């Protein structure tokens, strides 16, 4: 699903966020990216989302070399990716239902289809009863579940999450990880950046540890 | 179609959220369009007066005192056959004197002291409205001037041309002023729309990440500008109409008199529609400029 080859990202003079990074994530795999702050986890996710371009190396996702994509192809590529952030990135003046429908609406999906799919994903994350609430009326765990529901709206083949449990307590974190496991069980490739090693141990999936932009360890997880 | 629907829904919502800053942009466009509309209103009414003067334009062929009736007959026949005249009237020396005494009563005593009648006989020719434009009036004048028995010719088109030139100058100056104000209004709209853009920065980021097209990302900002422009221009038309109604009610007879009996009229619907479209264009341009900062 994802292959990077000698990928480097340079910020400023000689400051490498990623250096000669070569990794492979298979289709349907669940992989953690871990490491200390500044290791390059978020940078790799930003490169995969094409929010930034690498200085060297290449990224192949689902057979597409990201360096060769046109603007229209980038839009099409992003429609196949779901993303979840630590700070949820929910729009405060929209209700839960509007937040979720929004990502389908802006790619031209019909209102009927948007609502049908929104009810499905809300039910799946167990928050269908909160669809008319505003984000500020929800707990952190609920907001993250809404954020995950939103990421699933366009039925992505790849789900990227950057510290999705960073703002949550351990119980809620495990609950959110269980949602990711269920998503993965449905065939979606999941790549999660987290510094929470205990959580990685509990979930028991492959983890790639980065430090100063390089791979320092790859551990096969013991499935929990 | 969905992108347009989305753009106008979001543009309208942003317009309502904008509050004071939106009002500021709308007022800027209303001012620019009021100047342009006021200019149109004045020039359009003056043009109507000019059109009337042009259609009723006359030239006078003054006859020599020794002109014979045969020579007068030749001149009249020539005018009739030219196809440029809508009508003609012979004014004898006596009729000219009577007319002078009637029209300039205060000078009647002066005229009484004159022994011989100094006024020449003349043929007053009323031109067809199209004769000036297609050059027939000019050709007729040149030819009549060469005929025997003709002392002089006077045609009132020179001052008509001067009034027309003055009107053109007024239109140009007003156009430049309106253009400058429209530019200022577009800059104001762009600034206001950019404020909304910053408020929606996170929303735009999500749109980009889910692969929304440019039409969806930029559209709402262009639509917001179009709406601001349309509302501002519609406000300007209403303002002008109100001003015109008050002016007509207060000084209607004086205005009609100044326009020589031509009733002042408000701008026709097509001009009002053009003003609103112009306002939308100005606002849309501002919105488009601001939208370029979205991606």
Coordinates of C-alpha atoms in Angstrom, one line a residue:
Chain A
X1 CA 0.0 0.0 0.0
X2 CA 2.7 2.5 1.0
X3 CA 6.4 2.3 0.0
X4 CA 8.9 5.0 0.6
X5 CA 12.4 4.8 -0.9
X6 CA 15.3 6.8 0.5
X7 CA 12.9 9.6 1.5
X8 CA 14.4 12.8 3.0
X9 CA 12.8 15.9 4.2
X10 CA 15.0 18.9 5.0
X11 CA 13.8 21.9 7.1
X12 CA 16.2 24.8 7.0
X13 CA 19.9 24.4 6.8
X14 CA 20.9 20.8 7.4
X15 CA 18.0 20.0 9.7
X16 CA 16.6 16.7 8.5
X17 CA 13.1 15.7 9.7
X18 CA 13.4 12.5 7.6
X19 CA 16.6 11.0 6.3
X20 CA 16.9 8.1 3.7
X21 CA 13.7 6.6 5.0
X22 CA 12.7 3.4 3.3
X23 CA 9.6 1.6 4.7
X24 CA 6.8 -0.6 3.3
X25 CA 3.3 -0.9 4.7
X26 CA 1.3 -3.7 3.1
X27 CA -2.4 -3.4 2.0
X28 CA -4.7 -4.0 4.9
X29 CA -1.9 -3.7 7.4
X30 CA -2.0 -1.9 10.8
X31 CA 1.2 -0.1 11.6
X32 CA 2.4 2.2 14.3
X33 CA 5.0 4.9 13.8
X34 CA 6.6 5.8 17.0
X35 CA 9.5 7.6 18.5
X36 CA 10.3 10.8 20.5
X37 CA 9.1 14.2 19.6
X38 CA 10.9 15.5 16.5
X39 CA 11.6 11.9 15.3
X40 CA 9.8 12.6 12.0
X41 CA 6.4 10.8 12.5
X42 CA 4.2 13.7 11.7
X43 CA 6.5 14.8 8.8
X44 CA 6.0 11.4 7.2
X45 CA 2.2 11.7 7.6
X46 CA 2.3 15.2 6.1
X47 CA 4.2 13.9 3.1
X48 CA 1.7 11.0 2.7
X49 CA -1.1 13.6 2.8
X50 CA 0.8 15.7 0.3
X51 CA 0.7 18.7 2.5
X52 CA 4.4 18.9 1.9
X53 CA 6.9 17.6 -0.7
X54 CA 10.0 15.6 0.0
X55 CA 13.4 16.9 -0.8
X56 CA 14.7 13.5 -1.9
X57 CA 13.4 10.0 -2.5
X58 CA 10.0 8.8 -3.6
X59 CA 6.7 7.8 -2.1
X60 CA 4.5 5.2 -3.8
X61 CA 1.0 4.8 -2.5
X62 CA -1.3 2.2 -4.1
X63 CA 0.9 2.1 -7.1
X64 CA 1.0 5.9 -7.6
X65 CA 4.2 7.8 -7.4
X66 CA 3.1 10.9 -5.5
X67 CA 5.8 13.1 -7.2
X68 CA 4.1 12.7 -10.5
X69 CA 0.5 13.6 -9.6
X70 CA -1.2 16.6 -11.1
X71 CA -3.4 18.9 -9.1
X72 CA -6.5 17.0 -10.1
X73 CA -4.8 13.6 -9.4
X74 CA -3.8 14.9 -5.9
X75 CA -7.5 15.7 -5.2
X76 CA -8.5 12.2 -6.4
X77 CA -5.7 10.6 -4.3
X78 CA -6.7 12.5 -1.2
X79 CA -10.3 11.3 -1.6
X80 CA -9.0 7.8 -0.9
X81 CA -7.4 8.8 2.4
X82 CA -8.9 9.3 5.8
X83 CA -7.1 11.4 8.5
X84 CA -7.4 11.8 12.2
X85 CA -5.6 14.4 14.2
X86 CA -4.7 14.8 17.9
X87 CA -6.7 18.1 18.1
X88 CA -9.7 16.5 16.2
X89 CA -10.0 19.5 13.8
X90 CA -13.8 19.6 14.1
X91 CA -15.5 22.8 12.9
X92 CA -17.0 24.4 16.0
X93 CA -19.9 26.1 14.4
X94 CA -21.2 23.0 12.6
X95 CA -23.1 20.2 14.3
X96 CA -21.7 16.7 14.5
X97 CA -23.8 15.6 11.5
X98 CA -22.7 18.7 9.5
X99 CA -19.1 18.1 10.4
X100 CA -19.3 14.6 9.1
X101 CA -21.4 15.3 6.0
X102 CA -19.0 18.3 5.2
X103 CA -16.2 16.1 3.9
X104 CA -18.5 14.3 1.4
X105 CA -20.4 17.5 0.5
X106 CA -17.2 19.3 -0.7
X107 CA -16.3 16.5 -3.1
X108 CA -19.7 16.6 -4.7
X109 CA -21.6 13.7 -3.1
X110 CA -25.4 14.1 -3.2
X111 CA -27.1 15.2 0.1
X112 CA -29.1 11.9 0.3
X113 CA -25.9 9.8 0.0
X114 CA -24.1 12.0 2.5
X115 CA -26.8 11.5 5.1
X116 CA -27.1 7.8 4.5
X117 CA -23.3 7.3 5.0
X118 CA -23.2 9.7 7.9
X119 CA -25.8 7.7 9.8
X120 CA -23.9 4.5 9.1
X121 CA -20.6 5.9 10.4
X122 CA -22.2 7.6 13.4
X123 CA -23.9 4.4 14.4
X124 CA -20.6 2.6 14.0
X125 CA -18.8 4.9 16.4
X126 CA -21.8 4.8 18.7
X127 CA -22.7 8.5 18.6
X128 CA -25.8 8.6 16.4
X129 CA -27.7 10.1 19.4
X130 CA -25.3 13.1 19.4
X131 CA -25.6 14.1 15.8
X132 CA -27.2 17.4 16.5
X133 CA -24.7 18.4 19.2
X134 CA -21.9 20.9 18.6
X135 CA -18.3 19.8 19.1
X136 CA -17.9 21.9 22.2
X137 CA -20.7 20.0 23.8
X138 CA -18.8 16.7 23.5
X139 CA -16.1 15.1 25.6
X140 CA -12.6 14.6 24.2
X141 CA -13.3 10.9 23.5
X142 CA -16.6 11.7 21.8
X143 CA -14.9 14.4 19.7
X144 CA -12.2 11.9 18.6
X145 CA -14.8 9.3 17.7
X146 CA -16.6 12.0 15.6
X147 CA -13.2 12.7 14.0
X148 CA -12.8 9.0 13.2
X149 CA -16.4 8.9 11.8
X150 CA -15.6 11.8 9.6
X151 CA -12.4 10.0 8.3
X152 CA -14.5 7.0 7.4
X153 CA -17.1 9.0 5.4
X154 CA -15.5 8.6 2.1
X155 CA -14.7 5.0 2.7
X156 CA -10.9 5.4 2.5
X157 CA -8.5 2.7 1.6
X158 CA -5.8 4.3 3.9
X159 CA -6.4 5.8 7.3
X160 CA -3.7 8.1 8.7
X161 CA -3.8 9.2 12.3
X162 CA -1.4 11.7 14.0
X163 CA -1.3 11.2 17.8
X164 CA -5.1 10.4 17.9
X165 CA -5.0 9.6 21.6
X166 CA -2.7 12.4 22.6
X167 CA -5.5 14.3 24.4
X168 CA -7.2 11.3 25.9
X169 CA -6.9 9.3 29.1
X170 CA -5.7 5.7 28.9
X171 CA -9.2 4.1 28.9
X172 CA -10.5 6.3 26.2
X173 CA -7.2 5.8 24.3
X174 CA -7.7 2.1 24.2
X175 CA -11.3 2.5 23.2
X176 CA -10.2 4.7 20.3
X177 CA -7.6 2.1 19.4
X178 CA -10.2 -0.6 19.3
X179 CA -12.1 1.5 16.8
X180 CA -9.0 1.6 14.6
X181 CA -8.6 -2.1 14.9
X182 CA -12.2 -2.6 13.8
X183 CA -11.6 -0.3 10.8
X184 CA -8.5 -2.3 9.9
X185 CA -10.5 -5.5 10.2
X186 CA -12.7 -4.2 7.4
X187 CA -9.7 -4.0 5.1
X188 CA -8.5 -0.4 5.5
X189 CA -4.8 0.1 5.9
X190 CA -4.1 2.0 9.1
X191 CA -1.0 4.0 9.9
X192 CA -0.9 5.6 13.3
X193 CA 1.8 8.0 14.7
X194 CA 2.0 7.8 18.4
X195 CA 4.6 8.1 21.2
X196 CA 2.5 6.0 23.5
X197 CA 4.5 2.7 23.7
X198 CA 2.1 1.2 26.3
X199 CA -0.8 1.6 23.8
X200 CA 1.3 0.0 21.1
X201 CA 2.0 -2.9 23.4
X202 CA -1.7 -3.3 24.2
X203 CA -2.8 -3.2 20.6
X204 CA 0.1 -5.5 19.5
X205 CA 0.7 -4.5 15.9
X206 CA 3.9 -3.8 13.9
X207 CA 5.6 -0.7 15.0
X208 CA 8.3 1.4 13.2
X209 CA 10.4 3.5 15.6
X210 CA 12.0 6.6 14.2
X211 CA 14.6 8.8 15.7
X212 CA 16.0 12.0 14.1
X213 CA 14.3 11.0 10.9
X214 CA 15.8 7.5 10.6
X215 CA 14.4 4.1 11.4
X216 CA 16.0 2.7 14.6
X217 CA 13.7 -0.3 15.2
X218 CA 11.0 -2.3 13.5
X219 CA 9.0 -4.6 15.9
X220 CA 6.5 -7.2 14.8
X221 CA 3.6 -6.9 17.3
X222 CA 2.0 -9.7 19.2
X223 CA -1.7 -9.4 18.2
X224 CA -3.9 -8.7 21.3
Chain B
X1 CA -24.1 22.5 -10.1
X2 CA -23.4 21.2 -6.6
X3 CA -20.3 23.4 -6.4
X4 CA -22.4 26.5 -7.3
X5 CA -25.1 25.6 -4.8
X6 CA -22.5 25.0 -2.1
X7 CA -20.7 28.2 -3.0
X8 CA -23.8 30.4 -2.6
X9 CA -25.0 28.7 0.5
X10 CA -21.6 29.1 2.2
X11 CA -21.1 32.6 0.7
X12 CA -24.5 33.7 2.1
X13 CA -23.7 32.2 5.5
X14 CA -20.4 33.9 5.6
X15 CA -22.0 37.2 4.6
X16 CA -24.4 37.0 7.6
X17 CA -21.6 36.1 9.9
X18 CA -19.5 39.0 8.7
X19 CA -21.7 41.6 10.5
X20 CA -20.0 45.1 10.5
X21 CA -17.3 44.2 8.1
X22 CA -19.8 42.9 5.5
X23 CA -21.8 46.1 6.0
X24 CA -18.7 48.1 5.3
X25 CA -18.1 46.3 2.0
X26 CA -21.7 46.6 1.0
X27 CA -21.7 50.4 1.7
X28 CA -18.5 50.8 -0.3
X29 CA -20.1 49.1 -3.3
X30 CA -23.3 51.1 -2.8
X31 CA -21.4 54.3 -2.9
X32 CA -19.5 53.5 -6.0
X33 CA -22.7 52.3 -7.8
X34 CA -24.6 55.4 -6.6
X35 CA -22.0 57.6 -8.2
X36 CA -22.2 55.6 -11.4
X37 CA -26.0 55.4 -11.2
X38 CA -26.4 59.1 -10.5
X39 CA -24.2 59.9 -13.5
X40 CA -26.3 57.6 -15.7
X41 CA -29.5 59.2 -14.4
X42 CA -28.3 62.7 -15.3
X43 CA -26.8 61.9 -18.6
X44 CA -29.7 59.7 -19.6
X45 CA -32.2 62.5 -19.0
X46 CA -30.0 65.1 -20.7
X47 CA -29.6 62.7 -23.6
X48 CA -33.4 62.5 -23.9
X49 CA -33.5 66.3 -24.1
X50 CA -30.7 66.3 -26.7
X51 CA -32.6 63.7 -28.8
X52 CA -35.6 65.9 -28.7
X53 CA -33.6 68.9 -29.7
X54 CA -31.9 66.9 -32.5
X55 CA -35.3 65.7 -33.9
X56 CA -36.6 69.3 -33.8
X57 CA -33.5 70.9 -35.2
X58 CA -34.2 73.5 -37.8
X59 CA -32.2 75.5 -40.2
X60 CA -33.2 78.9 -41.5
X61 CA -32.5 80.0 -45.1
X62 CA -32.4 83.8 -45.1
X63 CA -33.4 85.3 -48.4
X64 CA -31.9 88.4 -50.0
X65 CA -34.3 91.4 -50.1
X66 CA -34.2 91.3 -53.9
X67 CA -34.8 87.6 -54.1
X68 CA -37.6 86.8 -56.7
X69 CA -40.5 84.5 -56.1
X70 CA -39.0 82.2 -58.8
X71 CA -35.8 81.9 -56.8
X72 CA -37.7 81.2 -53.6
X73 CA -39.7 78.5 -55.6
X74 CA -36.4 76.9 -56.7
X75 CA -35.1 76.8 -53.1
X76 CA -38.3 75.3 -51.8
X77 CA -38.4 72.7 -54.5
X78 CA -34.8 71.8 -53.8
X79 CA -35.6 71.4 -50.1
X80 CA -38.7 69.3 -50.8
X81 CA -36.8 67.0 -53.2
X82 CA -33.8 66.5 -50.9
X83 CA -35.5 63.9 -48.7
X84 CA -33.8 65.4 -45.7
X85 CA -36.5 67.8 -44.6
X86 CA -39.5 66.9 -42.5
X87 CA -41.3 70.2 -43.3
X88 CA -40.7 73.8 -44.2
X89 CA -42.4 77.2 -43.6
X90 CA -41.9 80.5 -45.4
X91 CA -41.6 83.5 -43.1
X92 CA -42.1 86.8 -44.9
X93 CA -40.3 90.0 -43.8
X94 CA -43.6 91.2 -42.2
X95 CA -44.1 88.0 -40.3
X96 CA -40.5 88.1 -39.0
X97 CA -41.1 91.6 -37.7
X98 CA -44.4 90.5 -36.0
X99 CA -42.6 87.5 -34.5
X100 CA -39.8 89.8 -33.1
X101 CA -42.3 92.1 -31.5
X102 CA -44.2 89.2 -29.9
X103 CA -41.2 87.3 -28.7
X104 CA -39.2 90.4 -27.5
X105 CA -42.0 92.6 -26.3
X106 CA -39.7 94.7 -24.1
X107 CA -37.8 95.7 -27.3
X108 CA -40.9 96.5 -29.2
X109 CA -40.4 100.2 -28.8
X110 CA -37.0 99.9 -30.3
X111 CA -38.4 98.2 -33.4
X112 CA -41.1 100.9 -33.7
X113 CA -38.4 103.4 -34.2
X114 CA -37.0 101.7 -37.2
X115 CA -38.2 103.0 -40.5
X116 CA -37.7 100.1 -42.9
X117 CA -38.3 96.6 -41.8
X118 CA -34.7 95.2 -41.2
X119 CA -35.8 91.5 -40.9
X120 CA -35.2 89.3 -43.9
X121 CA -37.7 86.8 -45.2
X122 CA -36.7 83.3 -44.6
X123 CA -37.5 79.6 -45.2
X124 CA -37.4 77.6 -42.0
X125 CA -36.7 74.0 -42.6
X126 CA -37.3 71.2 -40.0
X127 CA -34.9 68.4 -40.5
X128 CA -35.6 64.7 -40.3
X129 CA -34.2 63.1 -37.2
X130 CA -31.8 60.9 -39.3
X131 CA -30.7 63.5 -41.7
X132 CA -27.9 64.7 -39.4
X133 CA -26.4 61.3 -38.8
X134 CA -26.4 60.1 -42.4
X135 CA -25.0 63.4 -43.8
X136 CA -28.0 64.5 -45.9
X137 CA -28.5 67.6 -43.7
X138 CA -24.9 68.7 -44.4
X139 CA -25.3 68.1 -48.2
X140 CA -28.5 70.0 -48.3
X141 CA -27.0 73.0 -46.4
X142 CA -24.0 73.1 -48.8
X143 CA -26.2 73.0 -51.9
X144 CA -28.8 75.5 -50.7
X145 CA -26.1 78.0 -49.8
X146 CA -25.1 78.2 -53.4
X147 CA -28.6 78.9 -54.8
X148 CA -29.4 82.3 -56.1
X149 CA -31.5 84.5 -53.7
X150 CA -29.9 83.0 -50.6
X151 CA -28.4 85.6 -48.2
X152 CA -27.3 83.4 -45.3
X153 CA -28.0 80.1 -43.6
X154 CA -28.1 79.4 -39.9
X155 CA -28.2 75.9 -38.5
X156 CA -28.4 75.3 -34.7
X157 CA -26.4 72.1 -34.7
X158 CA -23.2 73.8 -33.6
X159 CA -24.4 74.4 -30.0
X160 CA -26.1 70.9 -30.0
X161 CA -22.6 69.5 -30.8
X162 CA -21.2 71.6 -27.9
X163 CA -23.8 70.3 -25.5
X164 CA -23.1 66.7 -26.7
X165 CA -19.4 67.2 -26.2
X166 CA -20.0 68.6 -22.7
X167 CA -22.1 65.6 -21.9
X168 CA -19.4 63.3 -23.2
X169 CA -16.8 65.1 -21.0
X170 CA -19.1 64.7 -18.0
X171 CA -19.6 61.1 -18.8
X172 CA -15.9 60.5 -19.0
X173 CA -15.1 62.3 -15.8
X174 CA -17.9 60.5 -14.0
X175 CA -16.8 57.2 -15.5
X176 CA -13.2 57.7 -14.2
X177 CA -14.5 58.6 -10.7
X178 CA -16.9 55.6 -10.7
X179 CA -14.1 53.3 -11.9
X180 CA -11.8 54.5 -9.1
X181 CA -14.6 54.1 -6.5
X182 CA -15.4 50.6 -7.9
X183 CA -11.7 49.7 -7.6
X184 CA -11.7 50.9 -4.0
X185 CA -14.9 48.9 -3.4
X186 CA -13.3 45.8 -4.9
X187 CA -10.3 46.2 -2.6
X188 CA -12.7 46.6 0.4
X189 CA -14.6 43.4 -0.6
X190 CA -11.3 41.5 -1.0
X191 CA -10.2 42.6 2.5
X192 CA -13.5 41.7 4.1
X193 CA -13.7 38.3 2.3
X194 CA -10.1 37.6 3.4
X195 CA -11.2 38.2 7.0
X196 CA -13.8 35.4 6.5
X197 CA -11.1 33.3 4.9
X198 CA -8.9 33.5 8.0
X199 CA -11.9 32.6 10.1
X200 CA -12.4 29.5 8.0
X201 CA -8.7 28.5 7.7
X202 CA -9.3 25.1 9.4
X203 CA -12.3 24.3 7.3
X204 CA -10.3 25.1 4.2
X205 CA -7.5 22.8 5.4
X206 CA -9.9 20.0 5.8
X207 CA -11.4 20.6 2.4
X208 CA -7.9 20.4 0.9
X209 CA -7.1 17.2 2.7
X210 CA -10.3 15.4 1.6
X211 CA -9.6 16.3 -2.0
X212 CA -12.2 19.1 -2.6
X213 CA -11.8 20.7 -6.0
X214 CA -10.9 24.4 -6.4
X215 CA -14.5 25.2 -7.2
X216 CA -15.6 24.1 -3.8
X217 CA -12.7 25.7 -2.0
X218 CA -12.7 29.1 -3.7
X219 CA -16.3 29.2 -4.8
X220 CA -17.8 30.4 -1.5
X221 CA -15.4 33.4 -1.4
X222 CA -16.3 34.5 -5.0
X223 CA -20.0 33.9 -4.2
X224 CA -19.7 36.1 -1.1
X225 CA -18.2 38.9 -3.1
X226 CA -20.9 38.5 -5.8
X227 CA -23.6 38.7 -3.1
X228 CA -22.0 41.7 -1.4
X229 CA -21.7 43.5 -4.7
X230 CA -25.3 42.6 -5.7
X231 CA -26.7 43.8 -2.4
X232 CA -24.6 47.0 -2.5
X233 CA -25.7 47.8 -6.0
X234 CA -29.3 47.0 -5.4
X235 CA -29.1 49.4 -2.4
X236 CA -27.6 52.0 -4.6
X237 CA -30.5 51.7 -7.1
X238 CA -33.0 52.0 -4.2
X239 CA -31.1 55.0 -2.9
X240 CA -31.2 56.7 -6.3
X241 CA -34.8 55.9 -6.8
X242 CA -35.7 57.4 -3.4
X243 CA -33.6 60.5 -4.1
X244 CA -35.2 60.8 -7.5
X245 CA -38.7 60.4 -6.1
X246 CA -38.0 63.1 -3.5
X247 CA -36.5 65.4 -6.1
X248 CA -39.5 64.9 -8.5
X249 CA -42.0 65.6 -5.7
X250 CA -40.1 68.7 -4.5
X251 CA -38.9 70.3 -7.7
X252 CA -40.8 68.5 -10.5
X253 CA -42.0 71.6 -12.3
X254 CA -38.6 73.3 -12.1
X255 CA -36.9 70.1 -13.4
X256 CA -39.3 69.8 -16.2
X257 CA -38.8 73.5 -17.1
X258 CA -35.0 73.0 -17.0
X259 CA -35.4 70.1 -19.4
X260 CA -37.7 72.2 -21.6
X261 CA -40.8 70.2 -21.0
X262 CA -39.2 66.8 -21.0
X263 CA -40.4 65.0 -17.9
X264 CA -37.4 63.7 -15.9
X265 CA -37.6 59.9 -15.7
X266 CA -35.8 57.3 -13.5
X267 CA -33.4 54.9 -15.1
X268 CA -35.1 52.1 -17.2
X269 CA -35.1 48.6 -15.8
X270 CA -32.2 47.5 -18.1
X271 CA -29.9 50.2 -16.7
X272 CA -30.9 49.2 -13.1
X273 CA -30.1 45.6 -14.0
X274 CA -26.8 46.7 -15.5
X275 CA -25.9 48.6 -12.3
X276 CA -26.7 45.5 -10.2
X277 CA -24.7 43.3 -12.5
X278 CA -21.8 45.8 -12.4
X279 CA -21.9 45.7 -8.6
X280 CA -21.8 41.9 -8.6
X281 CA -18.9 42.0 -11.0
X282 CA -16.9 44.4 -8.7
X283 CA -17.8 42.3 -5.7
X284 CA -17.0 39.0 -7.5
X285 CA -13.6 40.4 -8.6
X286 CA -12.8 41.3 -5.0
X287 CA -14.0 37.9 -3.8
X288 CA -11.9 36.1 -6.5
X289 CA -8.8 38.1 -5.5
X290 CA -9.3 37.1 -1.9
X291 CA -10.0 33.4 -2.8
X292 CA -6.5 33.1 -4.3
X293 CA -5.2 33.2 -0.8
X294 CA -7.3 30.1 0.1
X295 CA -5.0 27.6 -1.7

